[in-house]
JSON list of C-alpha atoms in Angstrom, two decimals:
[
{"chain": "A", "resi": 1, "resn": "MET", "atom": "CA", "xyz": [81.10, -100.48, -73.00]},
{"chain": "A", "resi": 2, "resn": "LEU", "atom": "CA", "xyz": [79.57, -101.32, -69.65]},
{"chain": "A", "resi": 3, "resn": "PHE", "atom": "CA", "xyz": [77.01, -104.11, -69.11]},
{"chain": "A", "resi": 4, "resn": "LEU", "atom": "CA", "xyz": [75.07, -104.39, -65.89]},
{"chain": "A", "resi": 5, "resn": "SER", "atom": "CA", "xyz": [73.25, -107.47, -64.77]},
{"chain": "A", "resi": 6, "resn": "ALA", "atom": "CA", "xyz": [71.40, -108.27, -61.58]},
{"chain": "A", "resi": 7, "resn": "CYS", "atom": "CA", "xyz": [69.81, -111.31, -60.01]},
{"chain": "A", "resi": 8, "resn": "SER", "atom": "CA", "xyz": [66.87, -111.41, -57.67]},
{"chain": "A", "resi": 9, "resn": "GLU", "atom": "CA", "xyz": [64.97, -114.03, -55.75]},
{"chain": "A", "resi": 10, "resn": "GLU", "atom": "CA", "xyz": [61.70, -112.12, -56.42]},
{"chain": "A", "resi": 11, "resn": "GLU", "atom": "CA", "xyz": [59.53, -113.16, -59.30]},
{"chain": "A", "resi": 12, "resn": "ALA", "atom": "CA", "xyz": [59.09, -110.48, -61.94]},
{"chain": "A", "resi": 13, "resn": "LYS", "atom": "CA", "xyz": [55.54, -109.16, -62.25]},
{"chain": "A", "resi": 14, "resn": "PRO", "atom": "CA", "xyz": [54.11, -108.14, -65.57]},
{"chain": "A", "resi": 15, "resn": "ALA", "atom": "CA", "xyz": [53.45, -104.38, -65.93]},
{"chain": "A", "resi": 16, "resn": "GLU", "atom": "CA", "xyz": [49.68, -104.99, -66.13]},
{"chain": "A", "resi": 17, "resn": "THR", "atom": "CA", "xyz": [49.62, -106.48, -62.62]},
{"chain": "A", "resi": 18, "resn": "GLU", "atom": "CA", "xyz": [51.49, -103.50, -61.19]},
{"chain": "A", "resi": 19, "resn": "GLU", "atom": "CA", "xyz": [49.02, -101.09, -62.83]},
{"chain": "A", "resi": 20, "resn": "LYS", "atom": "CA", "xyz": [46.05, -103.02, -61.42]},
{"chain": "A", "resi": 21, "resn": "GLU", "atom": "CA", "xyz": [47.56, -102.91, -57.92]},
{"chain": "A", "resi": 22, "resn": "GLU", "atom": "CA", "xyz": [48.11, -99.14, -58.24]},
{"chain": "A", "resi": 23, "resn": "THR", "atom": "CA", "xyz": [44.50, -98.65, -59.40]},
{"chain": "A", "resi": 24, "resn": "ALA", "atom": "CA", "xyz": [43.20, -100.70, -56.46]},
{"chain": "A", "resi": 25, "resn": "ALA", "atom": "CA", "xyz": [45.30, -98.60, -54.08]},
{"chain": "A", "resi": 26, "resn": "GLU", "atom": "CA", "xyz": [43.84, -95.41, -55.62]},
{"chain": "A", "resi": 27, "resn": "GLN", "atom": "CA", "xyz": [40.32, -96.74, -55.00]},
{"chain": "A", "resi": 28, "resn": "GLU", "atom": "CA", "xyz": [40.84, -96.96, -51.24]},
{"chain": "A", "resi": 29, "resn": "GLN", "atom": "CA", "xyz": [38.17, -95.11, -49.33]},
{"chain": "A", "resi": 30, "resn": "VAL", "atom": "CA", "xyz": [39.47, -91.79, -48.01]},
{"chain": "A", "resi": 31, "resn": "GLU", "atom": "CA", "xyz": [37.38, -89.52, -45.78]},
{"chain": "A", "resi": 32, "resn": "MET", "atom": "CA", "xyz": [36.79, -86.19, -47.49]},
{"chain": "A", "resi": 33, "resn": "THR", "atom": "CA", "xyz": [34.71, -83.02, -47.01]},
{"chain": "A", "resi": 34, "resn": "GLU", "atom": "CA", "xyz": [33.14, -80.84, -49.69]},
{"chain": "A", "resi": 35, "resn": "SER", "atom": "CA", "xyz": [32.03, -77.30, -48.82]},
{"chain": "A", "resi": 36, "resn": "GLY", "atom": "CA", "xyz": [29.65, -75.44, -51.06]},
{"chain": "A", "resi": 37, "resn": "PHE", "atom": "CA", "xyz": [26.07, -74.64, -51.94]},
{"chain": "A", "resi": 38, "resn": "ILE", "atom": "CA", "xyz": [23.21, -76.99, -52.67]},
{"chain": "A", "resi": 39, "resn": "THR", "atom": "CA", "xyz": [21.99, -76.13, -56.15]},
{"chain": "A", "resi": 40, "resn": "GLN", "atom": "CA", "xyz": [19.71, -79.07, -56.74]},
{"chain": "A", "resi": 41, "resn": "ILE", "atom": "CA", "xyz": [17.73, -81.59, -54.69]},
{"chain": "A", "resi": 42, "resn": "ARG", "atom": "CA", "xyz": [16.31, -84.58, -56.53]},
{"chain": "A", "resi": 43, "resn": "ASN", "atom": "CA", "xyz": [14.87, -87.73, -55.00]},
{"chain": "A", "resi": 44, "resn": "ASP", "atom": "CA", "xyz": [17.76, -89.18, -52.99]},
{"chain": "A", "resi": 45, "resn": "LYS", "atom": "CA", "xyz": [20.50, -86.86, -54.31]},
{"chain": "A", "resi": 46, "resn": "VAL", "atom": "CA", "xyz": [21.78, -83.36, -53.64]},
{"chain": "A", "resi": 47, "resn": "LEU", "atom": "CA", "xyz": [24.08, -81.42, -55.95]},
{"chain": "A", "resi": 48, "resn": "VAL", "atom": "CA", "xyz": [26.82, -79.44, -54.21]},
{"chain": "A", "resi": 49, "resn": "ASN", "atom": "CA", "xyz": [29.28, -77.63, -56.46]},
{"chain": "A", "resi": 50, "resn": "ASN", "atom": "CA", "xyz": [29.88, -80.21, -59.21]},
{"chain": "A", "resi": 51, "resn": "ILE", "atom": "CA", "xyz": [29.21, -83.37, -57.15]},
{"chain": "A", "resi": 52, "resn": "TYR", "atom": "CA", "xyz": [25.96, -85.32, -56.83]},
{"chain": "A", "resi": 53, "resn": "PHE", "atom": "CA", "xyz": [25.78, -86.80, -53.34]},
{"chain": "A", "resi": 54, "resn": "ALA", "atom": "CA", "xyz": [23.53, -89.79, -52.74]},
{"chain": "A", "resi": 55, "resn": "VAL", "atom": "CA", "xyz": [21.67, -89.31, -49.45]},
{"chain": "A", "resi": 56, "resn": "ASP", "atom": "CA", "xyz": [19.67, -91.93, -47.62]},
{"chain": "A", "resi": 57, "resn": "GLU", "atom": "CA", "xyz": [17.94, -92.15, -44.25]},
{"chain": "A", "resi": 58, "resn": "GLU", "atom": "CA", "xyz": [21.25, -93.10, -42.58]},
{"chain": "A", "resi": 59, "resn": "VAL", "atom": "CA", "xyz": [22.90, -89.75, -43.43]},
{"chain": "A", "resi": 60, "resn": "THR", "atom": "CA", "xyz": [23.31, -87.61, -40.32]},
{"chain": "A", "resi": 61, "resn": "VAL", "atom": "CA", "xyz": [22.30, -83.96, -40.66]},
{"chain": "A", "resi": 62, "resn": "ASP", "atom": "CA", "xyz": [23.42, -81.17, -38.33]},
{"chain": "A", "resi": 63, "resn": "SER", "atom": "CA", "xyz": [23.07, -77.42, -38.35]},
{"chain": "A", "resi": 64, "resn": "GLY", "atom": "CA", "xyz": [26.06, -75.46, -37.10]},
{"chain": "A", "resi": 65, "resn": "ASN", "atom": "CA", "xyz": [27.68, -72.06, -36.87]},
{"chain": "A", "resi": 66, "resn": "GLY", "atom": "CA", "xyz": [31.25, -73.18, -36.31]},
{"chain": "A", "resi": 67, "resn": "SER", "atom": "CA", "xyz": [31.11, -73.49, -32.52]},
{"chain": "A", "resi": 68, "resn": "ASP", "atom": "CA", "xyz": [27.67, -74.94, -31.77]},
{"chain": "A", "resi": 69, "resn": "SER", "atom": "CA", "xyz": [25.91, -77.73, -33.60]},
{"chain": "A", "resi": 70, "resn": "THR", "atom": "CA", "xyz": [22.33, -78.97, -33.37]},
{"chain": "A", "resi": 71, "resn": "GLU", "atom": "CA", "xyz": [20.70, -82.03, -34.87]},
{"chain": "A", "resi": 72, "resn": "ALA", "atom": "CA", "xyz": [18.67, -81.51, -38.03]},
{"chain": "A", "resi": 73, "resn": "VAL", "atom": "CA", "xyz": [16.87, -83.74, -40.54]},
{"chain": "A", "resi": 74, "resn": "LEU", "atom": "CA", "xyz": [17.08, -84.22, -44.31]},
{"chain": "A", "resi": 75, "resn": "SER", "atom": "CA", "xyz": [13.83, -82.33, -44.83]},
{"chain": "A", "resi": 76, "resn": "ASP", "atom": "CA", "xyz": [15.57, -79.18, -43.43]},
{"chain": "A", "resi": 77, "resn": "ILE", "atom": "CA", "xyz": [17.80, -79.01, -46.51]},
{"chain": "A", "resi": 78, "resn": "ARG", "atom": "CA", "xyz": [16.93, -76.39, -49.14]},
{"chain": "A", "resi": 79, "resn": "THR", "atom": "CA", "xyz": [18.35, -75.28, -52.47]},
{"chain": "A", "resi": 80, "resn": "GLY", "atom": "CA", "xyz": [20.88, -72.47, -51.99]},
{"chain": "A", "resi": 81, "resn": "MET", "atom": "CA", "xyz": [22.02, -73.54, -48.52]},
{"chain": "A", "resi": 82, "resn": "LYS", "atom": "CA", "xyz": [25.72, -73.51, -47.74]},
{"chain": "A", "resi": 83, "resn": "VAL", "atom": "CA", "xyz": [26.78, -76.92, -46.43]},
{"chain": "A", "resi": 84, "resn": "GLU", "atom": "CA", "xyz": [29.70, -79.19, -45.67]},
{"chain": "A", "resi": 85, "resn": "ILE", "atom": "CA", "xyz": [29.28, -82.80, -46.74]},
{"chain": "A", "resi": 86, "resn": "ASP", "atom": "CA", "xyz": [31.48, -85.57, -45.38]},
{"chain": "A", "resi": 87, "resn": "TYR", "atom": "CA", "xyz": [31.91, -88.55, -47.67]},
{"chain": "A", "resi": 88, "resn": "LYS", "atom": "CA", "xyz": [34.34, -91.30, -48.51]},
{"chain": "A", "resi": 89, "resn": "GLY", "atom": "CA", "xyz": [36.25, -90.99, -51.76]},
{"chain": "A", "resi": 90, "resn": "PRO", "atom": "CA", "xyz": [37.26, -91.48, -54.40]},
{"chain": "A", "resi": 91, "resn": "LEU", "atom": "CA", "xyz": [34.53, -89.88, -56.46]},
{"chain": "A", "resi": 92, "resn": "GLU", "atom": "CA", "xyz": [32.79, -91.84, -59.22]},
{"chain": "A", "resi": 93, "resn": "GLN", "atom": "CA", "xyz": [34.03, -90.56, -62.55]},
{"chain": "A", "resi": 94, "resn": "ALA", "atom": "CA", "xyz": [30.89, -89.18, -64.16]},
{"chain": "A", "resi": 95, "resn": "PHE", "atom": "CA", "xyz": [29.71, -85.67, -64.90]},
{"chain": "A", "resi": 96, "resn": "PRO", "atom": "CA", "xyz": [28.70, -84.37, -62.48]},
{"chain": "A", "resi": 97, "resn": "LEU", "atom": "CA", "xyz": [30.94, -86.37, -60.16]},
{"chain": "A", "resi": 98, "resn": "GLN", "atom": "CA", "xyz": [29.18, -88.73, -57.73]},
{"chain": "A", "resi": 99, "resn": "ALA", "atom": "CA", "xyz": [29.67, -89.85, -54.13]},
{"chain": "A", "resi": 100, "resn": "GLU", "atom": "CA", "xyz": [27.69, -91.12, -51.14]},
{"chain": "A", "resi": 101, "resn": "ALA", "atom": "CA", "xyz": [27.19, -88.61, -48.33]},
{"chain": "A", "resi": 102, "resn": "GLU", "atom": "CA", "xyz": [27.87, -89.75, -44.77]},
{"chain": "A", "resi": 103, "resn": "SER", "atom": "CA", "xyz": [26.94, -86.51, -43.02]},
{"chain": "A", "resi": 104, "resn": "ILE", "atom": "CA", "xyz": [25.70, -83.06, -43.93]},
{"chain": "A", "resi": 105, "resn": "THR", "atom": "CA", "xyz": [26.27, -79.90, -41.89]},
{"chain": "A", "resi": 106, "resn": "ILE", "atom": "CA", "xyz": [24.06, -76.93, -42.74]},
{"chain": "A", "resi": 107, "resn": "LEU", "atom": "CA", "xyz": [26.25, -73.87, -42.15]},
{"chain": "A", "resi": 108, "resn": "ASN", "atom": "CA", "xyz": [24.23, -71.22, -40.34]},
{"chain": "A", "resi": 109, "resn": "ASP", "atom": "CA", "xyz": [26.87, -68.71, -39.27]},
{"chain": "A", "resi": 110, "resn": "THR", "atom": "CA", "xyz": [26.13, -65.10, -40.28]},
{"chain": "A", "resi": 111, "resn": "GLU", "atom": "CA", "xyz": [28.32, -65.08, -43.41]},
{"chain": "A", "resi": 112, "resn": "SER", "atom": "CA", "xyz": [27.07, -68.45, -44.68]},
{"chain": "A", "resi": 113, "resn": "VAL", "atom": "CA", "xyz": [23.43, -67.41, -44.23]},
{"chain": "A", "resi": 114, "resn": "LYS", "atom": "CA", "xyz": [24.08, -64.10, -46.02]},
{"chain": "A", "resi": 115, "resn": "GLN", "atom": "CA", "xyz": [25.74, -65.94, -48.94]},
{"chain": "A", "resi": 116, "resn": "SER", "atom": "CA", "xyz": [22.94, -68.54, -49.07]},
{"chain": "A", "resi": 117, "resn": "GLU", "atom": "CA", "xyz": [20.24, -65.86, -49.16]},
{"chain": "A", "resi": 118, "resn": "ALA", "atom": "CA", "xyz": [21.98, -64.08, -52.04]},
{"chain": "A", "resi": 119, "resn": "LEU", "atom": "CA", "xyz": [22.28, -67.31, -54.04]},
{"chain": "A", "resi": 120, "resn": "GLN", "atom": "CA", "xyz": [18.67, -68.29, -53.28]},
{"chain": "A", "resi": 121, "resn": "ALA", "atom": "CA", "xyz": [17.46, -64.87, -54.47]},
{"chain": "A", "resi": 122, "resn": "TYR", "atom": "CA", "xyz": [19.39, -65.30, -57.74]},
{"chain": "A", "resi": 123, "resn": "ILE", "atom": "CA", "xyz": [18.13, -68.87, -58.32]},
{"chain": "A", "resi": 124, "resn": "ASN", "atom": "CA", "xyz": [14.53, -67.78, -57.64]},
{"chain": "A", "resi": 125, "resn": "LYS", "atom": "CA", "xyz": [14.72, -64.66, -59.84]},
{"chain": "A", "resi": 126, "resn": "GLU", "atom": "CA", "xyz": [16.25, -66.56, -62.77]},
{"chain": "A", "resi": 127, "resn": "GLN", "atom": "CA", "xyz": [14.08, -69.66, -62.13]},
{"chain": "A", "resi": 128, "resn": "LEU", "atom": "CA", "xyz": [17.08, -71.98, -62.40]},
{"chain": "A", "resi": 129, "resn": "ALA", "atom": "CA", "xyz": [16.23, -75.62, -61.75]},
{"chain": "A", "resi": 130, "resn": "SER", "atom": "CA", "xyz": [19.57, -77.20, -62.69]},
{"chain": "A", "resi": 131, "resn": "LEU", "atom": "CA", "xyz": [22.55, -75.08, -61.71]},
{"chain": "A", "resi": 132, "resn": "LEU", "atom": "CA", "xyz": [26.00, -76.68, -61.52]},
{"chain": "A", "resi": 133, "resn": "ILE", "atom": "CA", "xyz": [28.61, -74.53, -59.75]},
{"chain": "A", "resi": 134, "resn": "LEU", "atom": "CA", "xyz": [32.09, -75.02, -61.17]},
{"chain": "A", "resi": 135, "resn": "GLY", "atom": "CA", "xyz": [34.86, -74.62, -58.61]},
{"chain": "A", "resi": 136, "resn": "GLN", "atom": "CA", "xyz": [34.53, -72.73, -55.35]},
{"chain": "A", "resi": 137, "resn": "PRO", "atom": "CA", "xyz": [32.61, -69.44, -55.12]},
{"chain": "A", "resi": 138, "resn": "ILE", "atom": "CA", "xyz": [34.70, -66.32, -54.60]},
{"chain": "A", "resi": 139, "resn": "VAL", "atom": "CA", "xyz": [33.67, -63.90, -51.87]},
{"chain": "A", "resi": 140, "resn": "ARG", "atom": "CA", "xyz": [35.16, -60.40, -51.78]},
{"chain": "A", "resi": 141, "resn": "ASP", "atom": "CA", "xyz": [34.06, -56.83, -51.20]},
{"chain": "A", "resi": 142, "resn": "ASN", "atom": "CA", "xyz": [30.55, -57.83, -50.06]},
{"chain": "A", "resi": 143, "resn": "GLU", "atom": "CA", "xyz": [30.01, -59.80, -53.27]},
{"chain": "A", "resi": 144, "resn": "ILE", "atom": "CA", "xyz": [29.91, -63.51, -54.06]},
{"chain": "A", "resi": 145, "resn": "GLY", "atom": "CA", "xyz": [30.88, -64.78, -57.50]},
{"chain": "A", "resi": 146, "resn": "PHE", "atom": "CA", "xyz": [30.19, -68.11, -59.20]},
{"chain": "A", "resi": 147, "resn": "LEU", "atom": "CA", "xyz": [31.09, -69.76, -62.46]},
{"chain": "A", "resi": 148, "resn": "PHE", "atom": "CA", "xyz": [28.24, -72.12, -63.27]},
{"chain": "A", "resi": 149, "resn": "ASN", "atom": "CA", "xyz": [26.70, -74.29, -65.94]},
{"chain": "A", "resi": 150, "resn": "ASN", "atom": "CA", "xyz": [22.96, -74.18, -66.50]},
{"chain": "A", "resi": 151, "resn": "MET", "atom": "CA", "xyz": [22.37, -77.91, -66.96]},
{"chain": "A", "resi": 152, "resn": "ASP", "atom": "CA", "xyz": [19.04, -77.30, -68.76]},
{"chain": "A", "resi": 153, "resn": "THR", "atom": "CA", "xyz": [20.55, -75.11, -71.49]},
{"chain": "A", "resi": 154, "resn": "GLY", "atom": "CA", "xyz": [24.22, -76.16, -71.33]},
{"chain": "A", "resi": 155, "resn": "LYS", "atom": "CA", "xyz": [25.17, -72.47, -71.06]},
{"chain": "A", "resi": 156, "resn": "MET", "atom": "CA", "xyz": [28.22, -71.65, -68.93]},
{"chain": "A", "resi": 157, "resn": "GLN", "atom": "CA", "xyz": [28.09, -68.31, -67.18]},
{"chain": "A", "resi": 158, "resn": "GLU", "atom": "CA", "xyz": [29.59, -66.16, -64.45]},
{"chain": "A", "resi": 159, "resn": "VAL", "atom": "CA", "xyz": [27.46, -64.31, -61.92]},
{"chain": "A", "resi": 160, "resn": "ARG", "atom": "CA", "xyz": [28.39, -61.85, -59.18]},
{"chain": "A", "resi": 161, "resn": "ILE", "atom": "CA", "xyz": [25.78, -61.16, -56.48]},
{"chain": "A", "resi": 162, "resn": "ASP", "atom": "CA", "xyz": [25.79, -58.30, -53.98]},
{"chain": "A", "resi": 163, "resn": "LEU", "atom": "CA", "xyz": [25.37, -59.84, -50.52]},
{"chain": "A", "resi": 164, "resn": "ASP", "atom": "CA", "xyz": [23.25, -56.94, -49.21]},
{"chain": "A", "resi": 165, "resn": "THR", "atom": "CA", "xyz": [21.04, -55.88, -52.10]},
{"chain": "A", "resi": 166, "resn": "HIS", "atom": "CA", "xyz": [21.02, -59.20, -54.04]},
{"chain": "A", "resi": 167, "resn": "GLU", "atom": "CA", "xyz": [21.59, -57.25, -57.26]},
{"chain": "A", "resi": 168, "resn": "TYR", "atom": "CA", "xyz": [23.63, -59.33, -59.64]},
{"chain": "A", "resi": 169, "resn": "THR", "atom": "CA", "xyz": [25.77, -59.07, -62.73]},
{"chain": "A", "resi": 170, "resn": "GLU", "atom": "CA", "xyz": [25.94, -61.90, -65.24]},
{"chain": "A", "resi": 171, "resn": "GLY", "atom": "CA", "xyz": [28.60, -62.56, -67.85]},
{"chain": "A", "resi": 172, "resn": "ASN", "atom": "CA", "xyz": [31.78, -60.69, -68.63]},
{"chain": "A", "resi": 173, "resn": "GLU", "atom": "CA", "xyz": [32.53, -57.04, -67.88]},
{"chain": "A", "resi": 174, "resn": "GLU", "atom": "CA", "xyz": [31.86, -56.01, -71.54]},
{"chain": "A", "resi": 175, "resn": "ASP", "atom": "CA", "xyz": [28.37, -57.49, -71.73]},
{"chain": "A", "resi": 176, "resn": "ALA", "atom": "CA", "xyz": [27.41, -57.11, -68.07]},
{"chain": "A", "resi": 177, "resn": "GLU", "atom": "CA", "xyz": [23.75, -56.90, -67.18]},
{"chain": "A", "resi": 178, "resn": "THR", "atom": "CA", "xyz": [22.82, -55.76, -63.69]},
{"chain": "A", "resi": 179, "resn": "GLU", "atom": "CA", "xyz": [19.53, -56.92, -62.22]},
{"chain": "A", "resi": 180, "resn": "ASP", "atom": "CA", "xyz": [17.87, -56.99, -58.86]},
{"chain": "A", "resi": 181, "resn": "ALA", "atom": "CA", "xyz": [17.32, -60.55, -57.53]},
{"chain": "A", "resi": 182, "resn": "SER", "atom": "CA", "xyz": [15.02, -59.44, -54.69]}
]
């Protein structure tokens, strides 16, 4: 049988104290960026993907295409726009998640505008007021796909939208319905 023993000059800390220190370290503010589409604008908040961002008059707004950037204002923001939002994390644990925006960049390069127009056509055709995009949209073969939750009905759904014609397919392959969003 082997017994080990050790001595230390350091005072032992209870496990609770260690956990509290770890939690405090996790709460440190880290600069982060979220890219996605605005699916809701309410009072002083915008919903991008599954995060509500608080926006106030101090939030800087720019419009950019990747190489050039111009100053914009909060009133330029519209539902369906593709944006990048800079914020400090961590996110508040709620559903949807919550954070305070520091800056918003409206993406106006050709692909972003094309994707935004397709999403806007779908939102307008379906008259969706509370759309929560889950995860990142998938773009392939001239089509953009989203998994979303309609916050008014609680219904989760997938949609694929043609970037040129704005025709869309909702649901799974078996029960697919194709409509024209234009």
